[in-house]
Coordinates of C-alpha atoms in Angstrom, one line a residue:
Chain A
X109 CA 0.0 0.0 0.0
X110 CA 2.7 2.3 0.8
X111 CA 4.6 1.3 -2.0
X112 CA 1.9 1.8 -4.2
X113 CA 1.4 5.0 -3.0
X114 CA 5.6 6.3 -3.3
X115 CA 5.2 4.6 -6.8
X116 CA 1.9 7.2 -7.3
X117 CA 3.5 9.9 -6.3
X118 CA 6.6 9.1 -8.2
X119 CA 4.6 8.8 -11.7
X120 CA 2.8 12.4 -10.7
X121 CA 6.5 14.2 -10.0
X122 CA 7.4 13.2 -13.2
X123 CA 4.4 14.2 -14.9
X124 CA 4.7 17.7 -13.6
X125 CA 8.2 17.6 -14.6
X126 CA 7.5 15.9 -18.2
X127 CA 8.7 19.0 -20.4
X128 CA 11.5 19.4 -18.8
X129 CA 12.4 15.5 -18.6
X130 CA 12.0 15.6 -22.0
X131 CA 14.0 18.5 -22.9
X132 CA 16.7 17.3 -20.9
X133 CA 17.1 13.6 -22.2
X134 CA 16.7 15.5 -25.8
X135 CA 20.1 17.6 -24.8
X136 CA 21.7 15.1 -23.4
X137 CA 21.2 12.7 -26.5
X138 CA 22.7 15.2 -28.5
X139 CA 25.7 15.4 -26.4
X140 CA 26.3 12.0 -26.0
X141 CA 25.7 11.6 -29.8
X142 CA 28.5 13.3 -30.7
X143 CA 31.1 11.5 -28.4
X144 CA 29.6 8.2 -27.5
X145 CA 31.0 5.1 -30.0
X146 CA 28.2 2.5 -29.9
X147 CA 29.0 -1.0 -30.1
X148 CA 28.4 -2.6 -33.8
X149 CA 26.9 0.9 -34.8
X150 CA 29.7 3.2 -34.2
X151 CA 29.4 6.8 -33.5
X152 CA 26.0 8.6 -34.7
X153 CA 26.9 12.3 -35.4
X154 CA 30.4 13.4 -36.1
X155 CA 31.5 16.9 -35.8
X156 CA 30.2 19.4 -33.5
X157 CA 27.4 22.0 -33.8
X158 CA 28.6 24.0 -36.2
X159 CA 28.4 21.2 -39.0
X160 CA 28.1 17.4 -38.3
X161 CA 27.1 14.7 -40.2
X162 CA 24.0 12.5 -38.5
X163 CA 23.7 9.0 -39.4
X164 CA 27.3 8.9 -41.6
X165 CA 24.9 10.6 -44.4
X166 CA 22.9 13.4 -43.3
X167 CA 25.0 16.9 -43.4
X168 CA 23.6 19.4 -40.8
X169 CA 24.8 22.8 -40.7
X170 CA 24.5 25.7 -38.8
X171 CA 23.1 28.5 -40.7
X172 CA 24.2 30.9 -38.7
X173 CA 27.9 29.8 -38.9
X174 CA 27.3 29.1 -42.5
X175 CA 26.2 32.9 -43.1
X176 CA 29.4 34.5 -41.4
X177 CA 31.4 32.3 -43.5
X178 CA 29.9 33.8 -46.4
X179 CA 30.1 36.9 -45.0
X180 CA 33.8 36.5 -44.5
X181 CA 33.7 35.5 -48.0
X182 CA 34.1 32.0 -48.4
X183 CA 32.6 30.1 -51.3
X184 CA 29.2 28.2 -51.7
X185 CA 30.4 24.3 -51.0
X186 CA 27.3 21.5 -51.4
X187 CA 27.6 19.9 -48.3
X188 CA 26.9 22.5 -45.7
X189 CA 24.3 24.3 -48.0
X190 CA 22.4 21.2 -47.9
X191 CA 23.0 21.1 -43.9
X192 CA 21.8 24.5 -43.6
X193 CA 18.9 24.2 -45.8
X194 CA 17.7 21.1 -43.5
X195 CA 18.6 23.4 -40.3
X196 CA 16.9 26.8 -41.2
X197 CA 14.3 24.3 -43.0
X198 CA 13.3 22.7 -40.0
X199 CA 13.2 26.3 -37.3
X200 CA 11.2 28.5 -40.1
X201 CA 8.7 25.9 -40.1
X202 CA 8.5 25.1 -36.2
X203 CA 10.0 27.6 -35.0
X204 CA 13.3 29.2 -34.1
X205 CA 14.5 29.2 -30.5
X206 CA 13.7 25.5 -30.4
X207 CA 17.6 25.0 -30.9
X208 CA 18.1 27.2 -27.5
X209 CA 15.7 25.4 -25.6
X210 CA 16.2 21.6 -26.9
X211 CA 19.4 21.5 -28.9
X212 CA 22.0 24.2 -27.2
X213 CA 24.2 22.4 -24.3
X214 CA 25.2 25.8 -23.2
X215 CA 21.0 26.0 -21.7
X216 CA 22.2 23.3 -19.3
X217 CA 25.0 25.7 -18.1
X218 CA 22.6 28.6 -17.9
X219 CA 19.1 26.8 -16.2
X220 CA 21.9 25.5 -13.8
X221 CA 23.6 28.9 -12.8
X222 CA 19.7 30.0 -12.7
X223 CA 18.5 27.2 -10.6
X224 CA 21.3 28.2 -8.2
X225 CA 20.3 31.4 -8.4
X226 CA 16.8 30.7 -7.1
X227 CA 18.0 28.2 -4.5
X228 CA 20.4 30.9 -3.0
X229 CA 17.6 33.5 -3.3
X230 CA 19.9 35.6 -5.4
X231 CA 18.4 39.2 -5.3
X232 CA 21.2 41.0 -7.5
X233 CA 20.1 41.7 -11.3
X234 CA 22.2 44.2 -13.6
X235 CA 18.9 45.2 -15.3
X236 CA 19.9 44.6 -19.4
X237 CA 17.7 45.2 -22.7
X238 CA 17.1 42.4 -24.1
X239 CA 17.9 43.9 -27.6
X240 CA 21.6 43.6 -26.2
X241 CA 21.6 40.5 -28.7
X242 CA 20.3 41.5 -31.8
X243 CA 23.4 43.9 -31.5
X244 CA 25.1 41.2 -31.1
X245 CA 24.1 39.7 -34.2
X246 CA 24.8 42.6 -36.3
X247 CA 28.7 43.0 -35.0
X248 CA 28.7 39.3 -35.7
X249 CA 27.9 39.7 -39.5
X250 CA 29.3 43.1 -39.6
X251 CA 32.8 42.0 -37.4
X252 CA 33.0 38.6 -40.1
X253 CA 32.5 40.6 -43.1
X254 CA 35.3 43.2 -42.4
X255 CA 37.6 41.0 -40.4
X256 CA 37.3 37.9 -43.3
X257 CA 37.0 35.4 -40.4
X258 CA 34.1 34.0 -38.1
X259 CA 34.2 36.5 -36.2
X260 CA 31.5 34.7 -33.7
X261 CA 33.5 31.3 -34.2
X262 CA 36.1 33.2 -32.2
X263 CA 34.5 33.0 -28.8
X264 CA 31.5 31.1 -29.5
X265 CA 30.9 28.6 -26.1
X266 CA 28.2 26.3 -28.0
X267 CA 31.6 24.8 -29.8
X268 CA 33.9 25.7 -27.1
X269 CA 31.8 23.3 -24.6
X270 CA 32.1 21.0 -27.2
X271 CA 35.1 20.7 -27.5
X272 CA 35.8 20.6 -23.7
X273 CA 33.8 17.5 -23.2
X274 CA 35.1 15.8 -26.2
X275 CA 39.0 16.4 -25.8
X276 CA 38.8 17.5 -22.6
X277 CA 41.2 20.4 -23.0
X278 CA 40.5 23.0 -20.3
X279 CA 41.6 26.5 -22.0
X280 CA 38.0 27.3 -22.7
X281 CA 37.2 26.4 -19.4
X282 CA 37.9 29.8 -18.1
X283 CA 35.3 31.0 -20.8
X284 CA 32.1 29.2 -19.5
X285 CA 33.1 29.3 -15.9
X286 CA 32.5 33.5 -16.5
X287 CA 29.4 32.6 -18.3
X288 CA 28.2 30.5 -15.6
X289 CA 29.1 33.3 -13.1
X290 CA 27.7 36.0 -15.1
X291 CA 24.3 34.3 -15.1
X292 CA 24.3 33.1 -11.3
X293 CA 25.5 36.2 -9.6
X294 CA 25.0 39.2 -11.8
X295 CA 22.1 38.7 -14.3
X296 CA 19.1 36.3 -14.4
X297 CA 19.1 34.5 -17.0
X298 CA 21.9 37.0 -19.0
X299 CA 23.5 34.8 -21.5
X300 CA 20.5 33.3 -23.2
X301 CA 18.5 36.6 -22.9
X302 CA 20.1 39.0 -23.3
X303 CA 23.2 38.6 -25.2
X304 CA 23.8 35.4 -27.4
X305 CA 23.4 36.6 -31.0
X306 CA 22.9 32.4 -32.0
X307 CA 19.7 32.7 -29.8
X308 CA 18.8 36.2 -31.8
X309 CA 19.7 34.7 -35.1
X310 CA 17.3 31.8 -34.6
X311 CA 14.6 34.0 -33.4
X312 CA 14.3 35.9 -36.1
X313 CA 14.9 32.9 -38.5
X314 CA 11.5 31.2 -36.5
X315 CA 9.8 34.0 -36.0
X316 CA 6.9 32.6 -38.2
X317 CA 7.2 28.9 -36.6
X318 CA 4.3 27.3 -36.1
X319 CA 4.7 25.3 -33.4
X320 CA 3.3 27.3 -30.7
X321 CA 2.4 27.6 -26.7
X322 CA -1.5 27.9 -27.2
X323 CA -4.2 28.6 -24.6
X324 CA -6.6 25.9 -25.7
X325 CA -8.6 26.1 -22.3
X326 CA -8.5 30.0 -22.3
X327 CA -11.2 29.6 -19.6
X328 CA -9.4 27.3 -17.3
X329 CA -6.4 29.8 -16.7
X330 CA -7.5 31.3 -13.7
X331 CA -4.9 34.0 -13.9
X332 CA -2.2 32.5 -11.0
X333 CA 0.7 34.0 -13.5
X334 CA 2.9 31.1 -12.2
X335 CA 3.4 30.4 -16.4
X336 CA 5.1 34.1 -16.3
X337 CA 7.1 32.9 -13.2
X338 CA 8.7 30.2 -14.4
X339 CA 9.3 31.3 -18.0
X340 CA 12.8 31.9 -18.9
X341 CA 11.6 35.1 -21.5
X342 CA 8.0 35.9 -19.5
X343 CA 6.9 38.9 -21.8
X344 CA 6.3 35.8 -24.4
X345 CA 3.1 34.9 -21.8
X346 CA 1.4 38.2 -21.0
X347 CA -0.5 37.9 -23.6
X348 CA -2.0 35.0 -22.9
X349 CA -2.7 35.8 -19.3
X350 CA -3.9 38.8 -19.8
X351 CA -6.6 37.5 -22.5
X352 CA -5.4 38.9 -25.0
X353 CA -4.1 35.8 -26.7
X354 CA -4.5 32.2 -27.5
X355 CA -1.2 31.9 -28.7
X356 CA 2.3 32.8 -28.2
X357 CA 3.3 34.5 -31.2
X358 CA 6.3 36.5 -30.0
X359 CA 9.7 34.6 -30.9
X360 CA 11.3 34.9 -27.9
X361 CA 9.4 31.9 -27.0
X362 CA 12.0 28.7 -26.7
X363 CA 9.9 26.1 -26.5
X364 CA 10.6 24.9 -23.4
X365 CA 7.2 23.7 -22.0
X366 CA 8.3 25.0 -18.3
X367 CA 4.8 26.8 -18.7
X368 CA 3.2 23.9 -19.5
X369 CA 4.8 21.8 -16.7
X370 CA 4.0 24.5 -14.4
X371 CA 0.5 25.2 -15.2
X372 CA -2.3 23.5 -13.2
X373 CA -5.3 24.3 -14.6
X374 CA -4.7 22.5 -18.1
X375 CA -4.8 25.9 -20.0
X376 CA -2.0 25.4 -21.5
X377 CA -0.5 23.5 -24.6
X378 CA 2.0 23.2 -26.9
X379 CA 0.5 22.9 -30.8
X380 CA 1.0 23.2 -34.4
X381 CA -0.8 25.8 -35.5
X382 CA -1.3 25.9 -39.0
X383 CA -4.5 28.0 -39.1
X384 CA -3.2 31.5 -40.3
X385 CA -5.0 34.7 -38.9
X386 CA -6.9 32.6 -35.8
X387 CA -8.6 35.0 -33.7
X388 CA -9.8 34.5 -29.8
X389 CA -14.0 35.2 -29.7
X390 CA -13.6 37.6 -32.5
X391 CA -10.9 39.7 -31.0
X392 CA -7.6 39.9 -33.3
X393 CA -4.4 37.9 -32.0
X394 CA -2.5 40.5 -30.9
X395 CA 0.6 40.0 -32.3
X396 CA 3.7 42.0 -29.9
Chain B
X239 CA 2.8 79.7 -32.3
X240 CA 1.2 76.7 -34.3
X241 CA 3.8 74.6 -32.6
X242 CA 3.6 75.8 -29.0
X243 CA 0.3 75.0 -29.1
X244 CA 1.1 71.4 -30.3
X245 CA 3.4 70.7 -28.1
X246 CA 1.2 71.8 -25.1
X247 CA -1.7 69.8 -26.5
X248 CA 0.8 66.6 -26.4
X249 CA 2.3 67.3 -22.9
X250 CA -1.4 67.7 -21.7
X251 CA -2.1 64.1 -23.5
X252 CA 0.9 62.5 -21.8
X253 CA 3.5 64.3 -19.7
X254 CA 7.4 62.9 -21.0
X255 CA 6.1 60.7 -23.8
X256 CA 5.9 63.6 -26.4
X257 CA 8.1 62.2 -28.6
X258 CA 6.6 60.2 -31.6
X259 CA 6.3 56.9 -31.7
X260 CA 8.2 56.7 -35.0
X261 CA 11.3 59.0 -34.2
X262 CA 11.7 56.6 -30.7
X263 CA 11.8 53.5 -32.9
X264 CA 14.2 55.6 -35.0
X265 CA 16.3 56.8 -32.1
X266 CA 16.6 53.3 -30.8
X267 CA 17.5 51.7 -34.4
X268 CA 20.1 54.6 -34.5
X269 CA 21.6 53.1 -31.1
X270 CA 22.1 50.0 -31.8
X271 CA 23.4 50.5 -34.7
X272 CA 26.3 52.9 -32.9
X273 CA 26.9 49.8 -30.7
X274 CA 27.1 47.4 -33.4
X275 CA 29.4 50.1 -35.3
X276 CA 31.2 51.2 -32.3
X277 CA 31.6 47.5 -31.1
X278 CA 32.9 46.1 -34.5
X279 CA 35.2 48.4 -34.6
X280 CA 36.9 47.8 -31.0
X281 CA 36.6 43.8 -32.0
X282 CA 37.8 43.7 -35.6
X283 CA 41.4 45.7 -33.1
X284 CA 41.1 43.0 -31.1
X285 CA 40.8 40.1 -34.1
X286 CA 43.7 41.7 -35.8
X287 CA 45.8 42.3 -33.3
X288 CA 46.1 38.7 -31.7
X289 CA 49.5 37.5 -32.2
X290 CA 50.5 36.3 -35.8
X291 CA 49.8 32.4 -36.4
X292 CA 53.2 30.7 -35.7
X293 CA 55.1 28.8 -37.7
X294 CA 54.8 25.9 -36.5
X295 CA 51.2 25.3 -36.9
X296 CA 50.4 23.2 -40.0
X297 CA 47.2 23.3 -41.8
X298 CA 46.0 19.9 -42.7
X299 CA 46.7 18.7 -46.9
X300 CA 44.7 21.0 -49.1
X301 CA 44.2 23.8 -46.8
X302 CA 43.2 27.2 -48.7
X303 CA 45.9 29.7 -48.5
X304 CA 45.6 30.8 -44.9
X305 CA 42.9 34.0 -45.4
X306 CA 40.7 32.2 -47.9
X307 CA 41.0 29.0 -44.8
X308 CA 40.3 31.3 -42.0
X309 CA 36.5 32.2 -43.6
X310 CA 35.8 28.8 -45.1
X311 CA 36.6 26.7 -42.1
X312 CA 33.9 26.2 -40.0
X313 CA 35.4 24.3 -37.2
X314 CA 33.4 21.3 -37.2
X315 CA 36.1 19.2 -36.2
X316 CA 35.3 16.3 -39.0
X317 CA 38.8 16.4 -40.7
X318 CA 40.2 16.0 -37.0
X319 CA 37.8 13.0 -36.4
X320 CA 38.3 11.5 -39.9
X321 CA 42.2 11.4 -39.9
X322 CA 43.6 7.4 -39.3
X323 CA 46.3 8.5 -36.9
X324 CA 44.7 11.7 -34.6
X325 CA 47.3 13.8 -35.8
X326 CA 45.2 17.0 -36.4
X327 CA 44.1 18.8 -33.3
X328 CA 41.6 21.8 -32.9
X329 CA 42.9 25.3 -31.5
X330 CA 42.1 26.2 -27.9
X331 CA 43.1 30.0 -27.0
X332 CA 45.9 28.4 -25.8
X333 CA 47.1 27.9 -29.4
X334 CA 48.1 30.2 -31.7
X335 CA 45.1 29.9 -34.6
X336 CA 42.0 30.9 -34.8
X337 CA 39.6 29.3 -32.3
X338 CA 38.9 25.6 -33.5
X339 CA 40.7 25.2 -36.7
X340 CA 42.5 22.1 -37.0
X341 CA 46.6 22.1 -37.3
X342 CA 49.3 19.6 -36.7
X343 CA 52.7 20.4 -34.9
X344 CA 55.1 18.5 -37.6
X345 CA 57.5 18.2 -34.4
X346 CA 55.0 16.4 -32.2
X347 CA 52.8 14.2 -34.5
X348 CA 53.7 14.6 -38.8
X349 CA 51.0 14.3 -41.6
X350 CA 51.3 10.0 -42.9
X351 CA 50.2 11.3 -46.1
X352 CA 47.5 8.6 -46.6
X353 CA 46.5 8.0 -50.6
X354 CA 42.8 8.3 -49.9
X355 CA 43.8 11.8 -47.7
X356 CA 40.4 10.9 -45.8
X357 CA 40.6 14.5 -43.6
X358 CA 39.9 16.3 -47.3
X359 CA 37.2 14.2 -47.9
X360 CA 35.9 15.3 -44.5
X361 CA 35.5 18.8 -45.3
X362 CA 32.0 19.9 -45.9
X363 CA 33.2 23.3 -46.7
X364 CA 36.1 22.8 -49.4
X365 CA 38.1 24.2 -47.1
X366 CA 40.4 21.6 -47.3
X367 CA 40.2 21.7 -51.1
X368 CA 38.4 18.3 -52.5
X369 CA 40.3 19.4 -55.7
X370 CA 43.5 17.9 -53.8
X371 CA 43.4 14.2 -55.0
X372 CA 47.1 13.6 -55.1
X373 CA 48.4 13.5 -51.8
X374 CA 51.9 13.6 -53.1
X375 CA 50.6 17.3 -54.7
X376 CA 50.1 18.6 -51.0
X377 CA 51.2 21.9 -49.9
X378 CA 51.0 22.1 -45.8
X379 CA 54.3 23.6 -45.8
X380 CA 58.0 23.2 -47.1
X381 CA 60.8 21.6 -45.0
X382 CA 64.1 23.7 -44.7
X383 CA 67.4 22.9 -43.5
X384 CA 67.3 25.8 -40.6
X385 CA 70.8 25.4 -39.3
X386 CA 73.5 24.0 -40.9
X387 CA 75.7 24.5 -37.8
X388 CA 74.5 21.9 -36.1
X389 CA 73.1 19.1 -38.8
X390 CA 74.9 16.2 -38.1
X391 CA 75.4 15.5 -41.8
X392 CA 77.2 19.4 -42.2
X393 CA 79.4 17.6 -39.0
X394 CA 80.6 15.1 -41.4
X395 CA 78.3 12.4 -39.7
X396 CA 76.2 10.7 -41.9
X397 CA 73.0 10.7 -39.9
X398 CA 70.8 11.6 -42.8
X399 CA 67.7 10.4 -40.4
X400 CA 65.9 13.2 -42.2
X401 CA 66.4 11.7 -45.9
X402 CA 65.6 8.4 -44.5
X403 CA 62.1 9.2 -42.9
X404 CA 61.2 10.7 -45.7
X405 CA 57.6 9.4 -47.7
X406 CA 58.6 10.6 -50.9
X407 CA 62.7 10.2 -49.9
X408 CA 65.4 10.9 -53.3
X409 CA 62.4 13.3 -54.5
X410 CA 61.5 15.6 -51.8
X411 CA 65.5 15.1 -49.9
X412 CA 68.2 13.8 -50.9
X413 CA 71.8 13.5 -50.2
X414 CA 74.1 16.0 -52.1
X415 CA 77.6 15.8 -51.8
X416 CA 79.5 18.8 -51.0
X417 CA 83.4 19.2 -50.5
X418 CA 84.4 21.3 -48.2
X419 CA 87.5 21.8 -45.6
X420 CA 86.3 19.0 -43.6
X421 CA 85.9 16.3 -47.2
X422 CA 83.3 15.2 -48.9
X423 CA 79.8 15.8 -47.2
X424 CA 76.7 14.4 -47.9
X425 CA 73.6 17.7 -47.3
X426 CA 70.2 16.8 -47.0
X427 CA 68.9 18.7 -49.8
X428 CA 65.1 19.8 -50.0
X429 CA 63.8 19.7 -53.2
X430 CA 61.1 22.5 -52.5
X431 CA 58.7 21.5 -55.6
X432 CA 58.4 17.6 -54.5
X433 CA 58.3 18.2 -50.9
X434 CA 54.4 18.2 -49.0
X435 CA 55.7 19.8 -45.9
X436 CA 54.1 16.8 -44.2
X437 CA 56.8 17.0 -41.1
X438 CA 58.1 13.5 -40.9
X439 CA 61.7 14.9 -41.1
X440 CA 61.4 17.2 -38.8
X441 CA 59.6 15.0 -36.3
X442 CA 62.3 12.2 -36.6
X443 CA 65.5 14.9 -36.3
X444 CA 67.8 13.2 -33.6
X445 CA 68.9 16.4 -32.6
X446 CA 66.6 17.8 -29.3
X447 CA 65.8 20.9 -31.5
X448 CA 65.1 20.1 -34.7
X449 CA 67.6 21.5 -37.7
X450 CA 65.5 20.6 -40.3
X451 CA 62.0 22.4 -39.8
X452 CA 58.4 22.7 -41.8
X453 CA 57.6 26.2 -42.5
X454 CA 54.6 28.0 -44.3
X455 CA 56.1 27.9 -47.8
X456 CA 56.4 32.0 -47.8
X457 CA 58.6 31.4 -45.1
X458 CA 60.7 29.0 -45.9
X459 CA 61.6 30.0 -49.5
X460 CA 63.1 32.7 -51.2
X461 CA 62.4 34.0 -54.4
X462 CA 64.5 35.8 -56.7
X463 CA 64.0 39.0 -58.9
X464 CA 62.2 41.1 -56.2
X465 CA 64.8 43.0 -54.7
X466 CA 67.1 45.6 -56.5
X467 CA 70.5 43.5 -55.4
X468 CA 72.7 46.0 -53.0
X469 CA 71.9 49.1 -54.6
X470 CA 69.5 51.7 -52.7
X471 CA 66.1 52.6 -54.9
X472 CA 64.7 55.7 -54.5

């Protein structure tokens, strides 16, 4: 009886923690992936991030890296056009920051400098627009264009972790043990947020994604705003709980699901919505 | 007048928020774009003035000349992964290359020159040039004879490890004899058209610094014809 009842309340933990489960073994696949050999199979992506080829045939390729390379005036080559047509392919349709929520192993650096955060009660924030990585972005382009190298590639920590797990080489270190910093003491949530122009690029790659955090129980919410507390870019939900919405449209919106594991009251859920110009009773989705 | 009364209307409206809407979106365009500007300008400094790449770092076979490799490699990593004998490694900070393109260090680990040259076929980006089919047609560098003082061969020793090691020996070094005061010497002699630059010479150099060295081929050669020969031009 007890047992059944630990066993009960086991299953309902993880239920309330299914997005983030999810998300997590998702990241972690892709880690393990790239430096994990298999037995009889071998090793299933080679590479890292930037390009990588899945399966020993599929090219992937980040677009993002692709277009400074361009802009630093490199050539068009077949195999990472084809990678990064898949890539941008696959965010325009469902929706950009998907790779910063589900994909990016630098999120599990930053949710765990901000779970620290919140376990410490960590009252310190350097207040920082979030437009701080759009700016970002542009040097980026601009930096690789005049400069004739990747100019992100230089200090970019999605590779440099990379690298650091799979030849354990400890120079970089340095790099994300600031980042980590920087997001537990002196910003919340500051990396992802506010400054990494990757995030920015994807966001306005996905910006008309479709897969979307809807409000399909709109009468359900009963306005608790926990959803707002738990999500890593809350302006995303306002709409929403303030009515104004059924659907996230902004693309600041990773895809995480912590709304959706936080929310009690079923409101919430994460669709594809294909219907274009969907209103709520009549009124126009307000779009930002 | 017209305007003083506008501008009271507005203030009356909204006290501080007279500005348009459009020239605030302008004005905040405006400053990112000064940051962006501003920013690139202070990191394209910082890019340019790292330290120059050293000598001793070897691109892999085919590498582009070094700008044209420095915007096509993407430092995936899958020439590193796909070479037979882990001899390419990516740059850390600690190195002396752009962040996470690949090199070799002839001294520590050489190039084996493998027919198939499987770390070009790699290469999504053609940065390593697919073009390169011939890996006895590989340019990662050209092996020079940096001091003659202490070559065991210019000693009158006939060590000739270098010419020995070599994958493509009696074409890209061979022995030349050479009389001097001390009789007849045999000189490891690069033959800079032939030779790859893959580093097995310089990795298998008895001496605890090497006297035979890989260098970018700019470096390592001479050319004739530039240079107006001991006069001053004005």
């Amino acid at each position: 009886m007890v047992a059944a009842n630990r066993f009960l309340r086991t299953v309902s933990a993880l239920k309330r923690r299914r997005w983030l489960l999810m998300r997590r073994s998702v990241q972690i696949l892709i880690v393990l992936a790239f430096i994990v050999d298999l037995p009889e199979i071998g090793r299933i992506a080679a590479g890292n991030l930037s390009s990588s080829v899945w399966f020993w045939n599929v090219p992937l390729t980040d677009p993002f890296v692709m277009l400074q390379s361009l802009l630093a005036g490199a050539p068009f080559a077949k195999t990472v056009l084809i990678g990064a047509a898949i890539v941008a392919g696959f965010y325009a349709f469902f929706g950009g920051r998907i790779y910063c929520g589900w994909v990016c192993p630098i999120n599990m650096l930053t949710d765990a400098a901000y779970w620290l955060r919140q376990k410490l009660k960590i009252k310190g924030n350097l207040t920082m627009s979030r437009e701080l990585r759009t700016v970002l972005l542009v040097m980026a382009l601009v930096l690789s264009a005049i400069s004739g190298t990747l100019a992100w590639e230089n200090i970019n920590p999605i590779t440099l972790l990379q690298r650091e797990i799979m030849w354990t080489s400890a120079a970089g270190l340095t790099f994300l043990a600031a980042l980590f910093l920087f997001d537990f003491l002196v910003t919340r949530r500051g990396w992802c947020g506010h400054l990494c122009p990757v995030g920015a690029f994807y966001r306005w790659l996905g910006h008309y994604g479709r897969l979307r955090v809807m409000a399909v129980k709109a009468d359900a919410c009963a306005g608790c705003s926990d959803c707002i507390k738990v999500c890593p870019e809350p302006h995303v939900l306002a709409p929403l709980v303030a009515k104004k919405a059924v659907t996230v449209t902004d693309s600041d919106c990773t895809r995480c699901g912590a709304c959706l594991d936080k929310c009690g009251s079923g409101a919430l859920s994460m669709k594809l919505d294909l219907r274009r110009g969907a209103t709520f009773r009549g009124i126009p989705i307000v779009k930002k | 007048m017209h305007k003083h009364t506008n501008a009271k209307e507005s203030a009356a409206v909204k006290p501080g928020s007279e500005e348009p809407a459009r020239r605030k979106a302008f004005k905040r365009v405006f400053r990112h774009m000064g940051v962006a500007v501003l920013g690139s300008v202070v990191a394209q400094a910082a890019i340019f003035s790292r330290p120059a790449r050293a000598a001793k770092i070897l691109r892999p076979p085919g590498a582009l000349p070094e700008k044209a490799f420095d915007s096509t490699c993407i430092r995936c990593g899958l020439c590193v992964k796909d070479c037979p004998y882990d001899i390419l490694k990516l740059a850390s900070w600690a190195d002396p290359a752009p962040l996470g393109t690949p090199f070799f260090v002839a001294r520590q680990n050489p190039c084996r020159m493998c027919k198939d040259i499987p770390c070009v076929k790699a290469c999504p980006t053609g940065a390593l040039d697919p073009l390169l089919t011939d890996i006895r047609k590989a340019d990662m560098g050209v092996a020079v004879l940096v001091d003659h003082e202490n070559c065991l061969n210019y000693k009158g020793l006939t060590c000739s490890v270098c010419v020995r090691v070599c994958p493509i020996r009696g074409e890209a070094i061979a022995l030349k004899p050479i009389q001097n005061e001390r009789g007849l010497l045999q000189i490891p002699t690069v033959n800079p058209d032939k030779c790859t630059g893959c580093g097995t010479c310089e990795k298998h150099c008895v001496l605890s610094e090497a006297t035979i060295r890989v260098l970018p081929r700019e470096l390592g050669l001479g050319l004739s014809g530039t240079n107006a020969v001991g006069r001053m031009v004005w």
